[in-house]
Short mmCIF file of N, CA and C in Angstrom, two decimals:
data_model
loop_
_atom_site.label_atom_id
_atom_site.label_comp_id
_atom_site.label_asym_id
_atom_site.label_seq_id
_atom_site.Cartn_x
_atom_site.Cartn_y
_atom_site.Cartn_z
N UNK A 1 74.09 67.57 44.26
CA UNK A 1 74.05 66.16 43.93
C UNK A 1 74.79 65.35 44.99
N UNK A 2 75.91 65.90 45.48
CA UNK A 2 76.68 65.20 46.50
C UNK A 2 75.88 65.07 47.79
N UNK A 3 75.13 66.11 48.12
CA UNK A 3 74.30 66.10 49.33
C UNK A 3 73.19 65.05 49.23
N UNK A 4 72.60 64.93 48.06
CA UNK A 4 71.54 63.95 47.86
C UNK A 4 72.10 62.54 47.97
N UNK A 5 73.26 62.31 47.38
CA UNK A 5 73.86 60.97 47.46
C UNK A 5 74.26 60.65 48.90
N UNK A 6 74.76 61.64 49.64
CA UNK A 6 75.10 61.42 51.05
C UNK A 6 73.85 61.10 51.85
N UNK A 7 72.79 61.83 51.60
CA UNK A 7 71.53 61.58 52.28
C UNK A 7 71.02 60.18 51.97
N UNK A 8 71.12 59.76 50.73
CA UNK A 8 70.69 58.43 50.35
C UNK A 8 71.50 57.35 51.07
N UNK A 9 72.80 57.57 51.17
CA UNK A 9 73.67 56.60 51.87
C UNK A 9 73.31 56.53 53.35
N UNK A 10 73.07 57.68 53.97
CA UNK A 10 72.69 57.70 55.39
C UNK A 10 71.36 56.96 55.59
N UNK A 11 70.40 57.22 54.71
CA UNK A 11 69.11 56.51 54.81
C UNK A 11 69.28 55.02 54.60
N UNK A 12 70.09 54.64 53.63
CA UNK A 12 70.31 53.21 53.38
C UNK A 12 70.95 52.55 54.59
N UNK A 13 71.93 53.21 55.19
CA UNK A 13 72.56 52.65 56.39
C UNK A 13 71.59 52.57 57.55
N UNK A 14 70.78 53.61 57.71
CA UNK A 14 69.81 53.63 58.80
C UNK A 14 68.83 52.47 58.68
N UNK A 15 68.32 52.25 57.48
CA UNK A 15 67.35 51.18 57.29
C UNK A 15 68.00 49.80 57.24
N UNK A 16 69.26 49.73 56.85
CA UNK A 16 69.92 48.42 56.81
C UNK A 16 70.23 47.91 58.21
N UNK A 17 70.40 48.81 59.17
CA UNK A 17 70.68 48.40 60.54
C UNK A 17 69.42 48.17 61.35
N UNK A 18 68.27 48.45 60.77
CA UNK A 18 67.02 48.25 61.47
C UNK A 18 66.73 46.77 61.59
N UNK A 19 66.39 46.33 62.79
CA UNK A 19 66.16 44.92 63.02
C UNK A 19 64.89 44.72 63.83
N UNK A 20 64.39 43.52 63.79
CA UNK A 20 63.25 43.15 64.62
C UNK A 20 63.83 42.66 65.93
N UNK A 21 63.45 43.27 67.04
CA UNK A 21 64.07 42.97 68.32
C UNK A 21 63.80 41.53 68.77
N UNK A 22 62.65 41.02 68.54
CA UNK A 22 62.28 39.71 69.05
C UNK A 22 63.10 38.59 68.40
N UNK A 23 63.41 38.71 67.12
CA UNK A 23 64.09 37.64 66.41
C UNK A 23 65.59 37.88 66.24
N UNK A 24 66.06 39.01 66.67
CA UNK A 24 67.44 39.41 66.40
C UNK A 24 68.38 38.88 67.48
N UNK A 25 69.51 38.39 67.04
CA UNK A 25 70.58 38.02 67.95
C UNK A 25 71.12 39.30 68.56
N UNK A 26 71.50 39.25 69.81
CA UNK A 26 72.00 40.44 70.51
C UNK A 26 73.20 41.04 69.78
N UNK A 27 73.14 42.34 69.52
CA UNK A 27 74.23 43.04 68.83
C UNK A 27 75.32 43.41 69.82
N UNK A 28 76.50 43.65 69.30
CA UNK A 28 77.65 43.99 70.14
C UNK A 28 77.54 45.44 70.62
N UNK A 29 78.22 45.77 71.71
CA UNK A 29 78.24 47.16 72.18
C UNK A 29 78.83 48.12 71.15
N UNK A 30 79.78 47.65 70.35
CA UNK A 30 80.36 48.49 69.32
C UNK A 30 79.33 48.87 68.26
N UNK A 31 78.47 47.90 67.93
CA UNK A 31 77.40 48.16 66.96
C UNK A 31 76.49 49.28 67.47
N UNK A 32 76.06 49.17 68.74
CA UNK A 32 75.14 50.17 69.30
C UNK A 32 75.81 51.53 69.44
N UNK A 33 77.11 51.54 69.71
CA UNK A 33 77.83 52.80 69.79
C UNK A 33 77.86 53.49 68.42
N UNK A 34 78.15 52.72 67.37
CA UNK A 34 78.16 53.26 66.02
C UNK A 34 76.75 53.69 65.59
N UNK A 35 75.77 52.87 65.92
CA UNK A 35 74.39 53.18 65.56
C UNK A 35 73.93 54.46 66.25
N UNK A 36 74.30 54.63 67.52
CA UNK A 36 73.96 55.85 68.26
C UNK A 36 74.58 57.08 67.60
N UNK A 37 75.83 56.95 67.21
CA UNK A 37 76.53 58.06 66.56
C UNK A 37 75.84 58.44 65.25
N UNK A 38 75.42 57.45 64.47
CA UNK A 38 74.72 57.72 63.21
C UNK A 38 73.35 58.34 63.45
N UNK A 39 72.66 57.92 64.50
CA UNK A 39 71.36 58.52 64.80
C UNK A 39 71.50 59.98 65.19
N UNK A 40 72.53 60.31 65.94
CA UNK A 40 72.78 61.71 66.31
C UNK A 40 73.02 62.54 65.05
N UNK A 41 73.78 61.99 64.10
CA UNK A 41 74.01 62.70 62.83
C UNK A 41 72.70 62.89 62.07
N UNK A 42 71.85 61.86 62.09
CA UNK A 42 70.58 61.94 61.37
C UNK A 42 69.64 62.98 61.99
N UNK A 43 69.67 63.10 63.32
CA UNK A 43 68.84 64.11 63.99
C UNK A 43 69.28 65.51 63.57
N UNK A 44 70.57 65.71 63.39
CA UNK A 44 71.09 67.01 63.00
C UNK A 44 70.89 67.30 61.51
N UNK A 45 70.56 66.28 60.72
CA UNK A 45 70.34 66.42 59.27
C UNK A 45 69.15 67.35 59.02
N UNK A 46 69.19 68.10 57.93
CA UNK A 46 68.15 69.05 57.61
C UNK A 46 66.86 68.45 57.10
N UNK A 47 66.90 67.21 56.61
CA UNK A 47 65.73 66.58 56.02
C UNK A 47 64.78 66.08 57.12
N UNK A 48 63.51 66.54 57.11
CA UNK A 48 62.58 66.12 58.16
C UNK A 48 62.33 64.61 58.19
N UNK A 49 62.27 63.97 57.05
CA UNK A 49 62.03 62.53 57.01
C UNK A 49 63.13 61.74 57.70
N UNK A 50 64.36 62.18 57.51
CA UNK A 50 65.50 61.52 58.16
C UNK A 50 65.42 61.73 59.67
N UNK A 51 65.10 62.96 60.07
CA UNK A 51 64.98 63.24 61.51
C UNK A 51 63.89 62.41 62.15
N UNK A 52 62.73 62.31 61.50
CA UNK A 52 61.62 61.57 62.08
C UNK A 52 61.94 60.08 62.17
N UNK A 53 62.62 59.54 61.16
CA UNK A 53 63.02 58.13 61.21
C UNK A 53 64.00 57.89 62.35
N UNK A 54 64.93 58.81 62.54
CA UNK A 54 65.89 58.68 63.63
C UNK A 54 65.19 58.76 64.98
N UNK A 55 64.21 59.64 65.11
CA UNK A 55 63.44 59.72 66.36
C UNK A 55 62.72 58.40 66.65
N UNK A 56 62.17 57.79 65.61
CA UNK A 56 61.50 56.51 65.80
C UNK A 56 62.47 55.44 66.27
N UNK A 57 63.69 55.44 65.74
CA UNK A 57 64.68 54.45 66.16
C UNK A 57 65.13 54.70 67.59
N UNK A 58 65.23 55.96 67.98
CA UNK A 58 65.59 56.29 69.36
C UNK A 58 64.52 55.77 70.31
N UNK A 59 63.27 55.92 69.94
CA UNK A 59 62.18 55.43 70.77
C UNK A 59 62.22 53.90 70.84
N UNK A 60 62.47 53.25 69.74
CA UNK A 60 62.46 51.79 69.69
C UNK A 60 63.62 51.16 70.46
N UNK A 61 64.81 51.73 70.34
CA UNK A 61 66.00 51.10 70.90
C UNK A 61 66.63 51.93 72.02
N UNK A 62 65.86 52.70 72.73
CA UNK A 62 66.40 53.64 73.70
C UNK A 62 67.24 52.98 74.79
N UNK A 63 66.92 51.77 75.16
CA UNK A 63 67.66 51.12 76.24
C UNK A 63 69.07 50.73 75.82
N UNK A 64 69.36 50.69 74.52
CA UNK A 64 70.67 50.29 74.02
C UNK A 64 71.49 51.45 73.46
N UNK A 65 70.88 52.62 73.35
CA UNK A 65 71.52 53.74 72.68
C UNK A 65 72.06 54.77 73.67
N UNK A 66 73.02 55.53 73.20
CA UNK A 66 73.56 56.68 73.93
C UNK A 66 73.49 57.87 72.98
N UNK A 67 72.36 58.59 73.04
CA UNK A 67 72.13 59.68 72.10
C UNK A 67 71.92 61.02 72.81
N UNK A 68 72.48 61.17 74.00
CA UNK A 68 72.31 62.42 74.73
C UNK A 68 72.93 63.61 74.01
N UNK A 69 73.82 63.38 73.08
CA UNK A 69 74.41 64.48 72.30
C UNK A 69 73.36 65.17 71.42
N UNK A 70 72.25 64.50 71.17
CA UNK A 70 71.21 65.08 70.32
C UNK A 70 70.05 65.68 71.11
N UNK A 71 70.18 65.76 72.43
CA UNK A 71 69.05 66.21 73.24
C UNK A 71 68.61 67.63 72.88
N UNK A 72 69.55 68.52 72.59
CA UNK A 72 69.19 69.90 72.24
C UNK A 72 68.50 69.96 70.88
N UNK A 73 68.94 69.14 69.95
CA UNK A 73 68.31 69.11 68.63
C UNK A 73 66.90 68.52 68.70
N UNK A 74 66.72 67.51 69.52
CA UNK A 74 65.39 66.92 69.69
C UNK A 74 64.46 67.91 70.38
N UNK A 75 64.99 68.63 71.36
CA UNK A 75 64.18 69.66 72.02
C UNK A 75 63.81 70.75 71.02
N UNK A 76 64.73 71.08 70.11
CA UNK A 76 64.43 72.08 69.09
C UNK A 76 63.29 71.61 68.17
N UNK A 77 63.29 70.32 67.85
CA UNK A 77 62.20 69.77 67.04
C UNK A 77 60.88 69.94 67.78
N UNK A 78 60.87 69.62 69.07
CA UNK A 78 59.65 69.77 69.87
C UNK A 78 59.19 71.22 69.89
N UNK A 79 60.10 72.15 70.06
CA UNK A 79 59.71 73.54 70.24
C UNK A 79 59.36 74.26 68.95
N UNK A 80 59.97 73.88 67.82
CA UNK A 80 59.81 74.70 66.61
C UNK A 80 59.08 74.03 65.46
N UNK A 81 58.93 72.72 65.47
CA UNK A 81 58.31 72.05 64.33
C UNK A 81 56.83 72.41 64.26
N UNK A 82 56.34 72.65 63.05
CA UNK A 82 54.93 73.00 62.87
C UNK A 82 54.02 71.78 62.88
N UNK A 83 54.58 70.61 62.66
CA UNK A 83 53.82 69.36 62.64
C UNK A 83 53.65 68.85 64.07
N UNK A 84 52.41 68.76 64.53
CA UNK A 84 52.13 68.33 65.90
C UNK A 84 52.59 66.90 66.13
N UNK A 85 52.45 66.06 65.13
CA UNK A 85 52.87 64.67 65.28
C UNK A 85 54.39 64.56 65.44
N UNK A 86 55.13 65.42 64.75
CA UNK A 86 56.59 65.44 64.90
C UNK A 86 56.95 65.90 66.31
N UNK A 87 56.21 66.85 66.83
CA UNK A 87 56.45 67.33 68.19
C UNK A 87 56.17 66.21 69.20
N UNK A 88 55.10 65.43 68.97
CA UNK A 88 54.80 64.30 69.85
C UNK A 88 55.92 63.25 69.78
N UNK A 89 56.42 63.02 68.58
CA UNK A 89 57.52 62.07 68.39
C UNK A 89 58.76 62.53 69.15
N UNK A 90 59.06 63.82 69.06
CA UNK A 90 60.21 64.36 69.78
C UNK A 90 60.03 64.22 71.29
N UNK A 91 58.83 64.48 71.79
CA UNK A 91 58.56 64.31 73.22
C UNK A 91 58.75 62.86 73.65
N UNK A 92 58.27 61.94 72.84
CA UNK A 92 58.44 60.52 73.17
C UNK A 92 59.91 60.14 73.20
N UNK A 93 60.68 60.66 72.26
CA UNK A 93 62.12 60.37 72.23
C UNK A 93 62.80 60.95 73.47
N UNK A 94 62.43 62.17 73.86
CA UNK A 94 63.00 62.77 75.07
C UNK A 94 62.65 61.95 76.31
N UNK A 95 61.44 61.45 76.34
CA UNK A 95 61.01 60.63 77.48
C UNK A 95 61.81 59.33 77.55
N UNK A 96 62.01 58.69 76.41
CA UNK A 96 62.75 57.44 76.38
C UNK A 96 64.23 57.63 76.70
N UNK A 97 64.76 58.82 76.40
CA UNK A 97 66.16 59.10 76.68
C UNK A 97 66.41 59.29 78.18
N UNK A 98 65.37 59.65 78.93
CA UNK A 98 65.46 59.88 80.38
C UNK A 98 66.58 60.89 80.72
N UNK A 99 66.59 61.99 79.99
CA UNK A 99 67.59 63.02 80.19
C UNK A 99 67.08 64.01 81.24
N UNK A 100 67.87 64.23 82.29
CA UNK A 100 67.46 65.11 83.38
C UNK A 100 67.21 66.54 82.90
N UNK A 101 68.10 67.04 82.04
CA UNK A 101 67.93 68.41 81.56
C UNK A 101 66.63 68.57 80.79
N UNK A 102 66.32 67.61 79.93
CA UNK A 102 65.11 67.70 79.10
C UNK A 102 63.86 67.69 79.96
N UNK A 103 63.81 66.81 80.94
CA UNK A 103 62.63 66.74 81.80
C UNK A 103 62.51 68.03 82.62
N UNK A 104 63.63 68.54 83.12
CA UNK A 104 63.60 69.81 83.86
C UNK A 104 63.11 70.96 82.99
N UNK A 105 63.55 70.99 81.75
CA UNK A 105 63.10 72.04 80.83
C UNK A 105 61.60 71.92 80.57
N UNK A 106 61.14 70.70 80.38
CA UNK A 106 59.70 70.50 80.12
C UNK A 106 58.86 70.87 81.33
N UNK A 107 59.37 70.65 82.53
CA UNK A 107 58.66 71.07 83.74
C UNK A 107 58.46 72.59 83.74
N UNK A 108 59.47 73.31 83.32
CA UNK A 108 59.37 74.77 83.27
C UNK A 108 58.49 75.25 82.11
N UNK A 109 58.49 74.51 81.04
CA UNK A 109 57.80 74.93 79.81
C UNK A 109 56.33 74.51 79.77
N UNK A 110 55.91 73.62 80.64
CA UNK A 110 54.58 73.03 80.53
C UNK A 110 53.46 74.08 80.61
N UNK A 111 53.66 75.12 81.40
CA UNK A 111 52.62 76.15 81.54
C UNK A 111 52.47 77.00 80.28
N UNK A 112 53.47 76.97 79.42
CA UNK A 112 53.42 77.78 78.20
C UNK A 112 52.94 76.98 76.99
N UNK A 113 52.73 75.70 77.15
CA UNK A 113 52.26 74.86 76.04
C UNK A 113 50.78 75.10 75.81
N UNK A 114 50.42 75.41 74.57
CA UNK A 114 49.03 75.72 74.23
C UNK A 114 48.25 74.49 73.76
N UNK A 115 48.92 73.53 73.18
CA UNK A 115 48.27 72.33 72.67
C UNK A 115 48.01 71.37 73.84
N UNK A 116 46.73 71.05 74.08
CA UNK A 116 46.35 70.23 75.23
C UNK A 116 46.87 68.79 75.11
N UNK A 117 46.95 68.26 73.90
CA UNK A 117 47.45 66.90 73.72
C UNK A 117 48.91 66.82 74.16
N UNK A 118 49.70 67.80 73.73
CA UNK A 118 51.11 67.84 74.11
C UNK A 118 51.27 68.10 75.60
N UNK A 119 50.41 68.95 76.13
CA UNK A 119 50.47 69.26 77.56
C UNK A 119 50.21 68.00 78.39
N UNK A 120 49.21 67.22 78.01
CA UNK A 120 48.92 65.97 78.72
C UNK A 120 50.07 64.98 78.59
N UNK A 121 50.68 64.94 77.40
CA UNK A 121 51.81 64.04 77.19
C UNK A 121 52.97 64.44 78.09
N UNK A 122 53.22 65.73 78.22
CA UNK A 122 54.31 66.20 79.08
C UNK A 122 54.02 65.86 80.54
N UNK A 123 52.78 66.07 80.97
CA UNK A 123 52.41 65.70 82.35
C UNK A 123 52.67 64.22 82.61
N UNK A 124 52.27 63.38 81.66
CA UNK A 124 52.48 61.93 81.81
C UNK A 124 53.97 61.59 81.83
N UNK A 125 54.75 62.26 81.00
CA UNK A 125 56.19 62.02 80.96
C UNK A 125 56.83 62.37 82.30
N UNK A 126 56.47 63.53 82.83
CA UNK A 126 57.05 63.98 84.10
C UNK A 126 56.66 63.03 85.23
N UNK A 127 55.40 62.62 85.24
CA UNK A 127 54.93 61.70 86.28
C UNK A 127 55.69 60.38 86.20
N UNK A 128 55.84 59.84 85.00
CA UNK A 128 56.56 58.58 84.82
C UNK A 128 58.03 58.72 85.19
N UNK A 129 58.63 59.84 84.82
CA UNK A 129 60.04 60.07 85.12
C UNK A 129 60.27 60.14 86.64
N UNK A 130 59.41 60.88 87.33
CA UNK A 130 59.55 61.00 88.78
C UNK A 130 59.27 59.68 89.48
N UNK A 131 58.34 58.91 88.94
CA UNK A 131 58.04 57.59 89.50
C UNK A 131 59.24 56.66 89.34
N UNK A 132 59.94 56.75 88.21
CA UNK A 132 61.09 55.87 87.99
C UNK A 132 62.29 56.28 88.84
N UNK A 133 62.36 57.54 89.27
CA UNK A 133 63.47 58.02 90.08
C UNK A 133 63.31 57.63 91.56
N UNK A 134 62.11 57.27 91.96
CA UNK A 134 61.85 56.91 93.38
C UNK A 134 62.41 55.55 93.70
#
């Protein structure tokens, strides 16, 4: 029961901090630091719905967040989740994070990927990442 109530509180906080970027007044750096910390906790949470919501927020607000602490957990979602859409979401989050380790790992792993949709997404991610580094 305590775990369910904690999960509910985390979800309520996650959704209460969700804002529309176009109409929102710029948030303080302290807000984004706290929000990043909560997203990392949500990625590590066992509930898939919480993880997927956190991945969506990372994709939406990647330029303001510091979530590199969750890079291994996001990579684990990509590698082990049975849901292809969740794997695509994890790849998009890794791409938005612009983490050197993640892109390097995907470069090595691309030849072992069997799903062509994911393989094409990885190729596009690597190309965009290398283009941005030039």
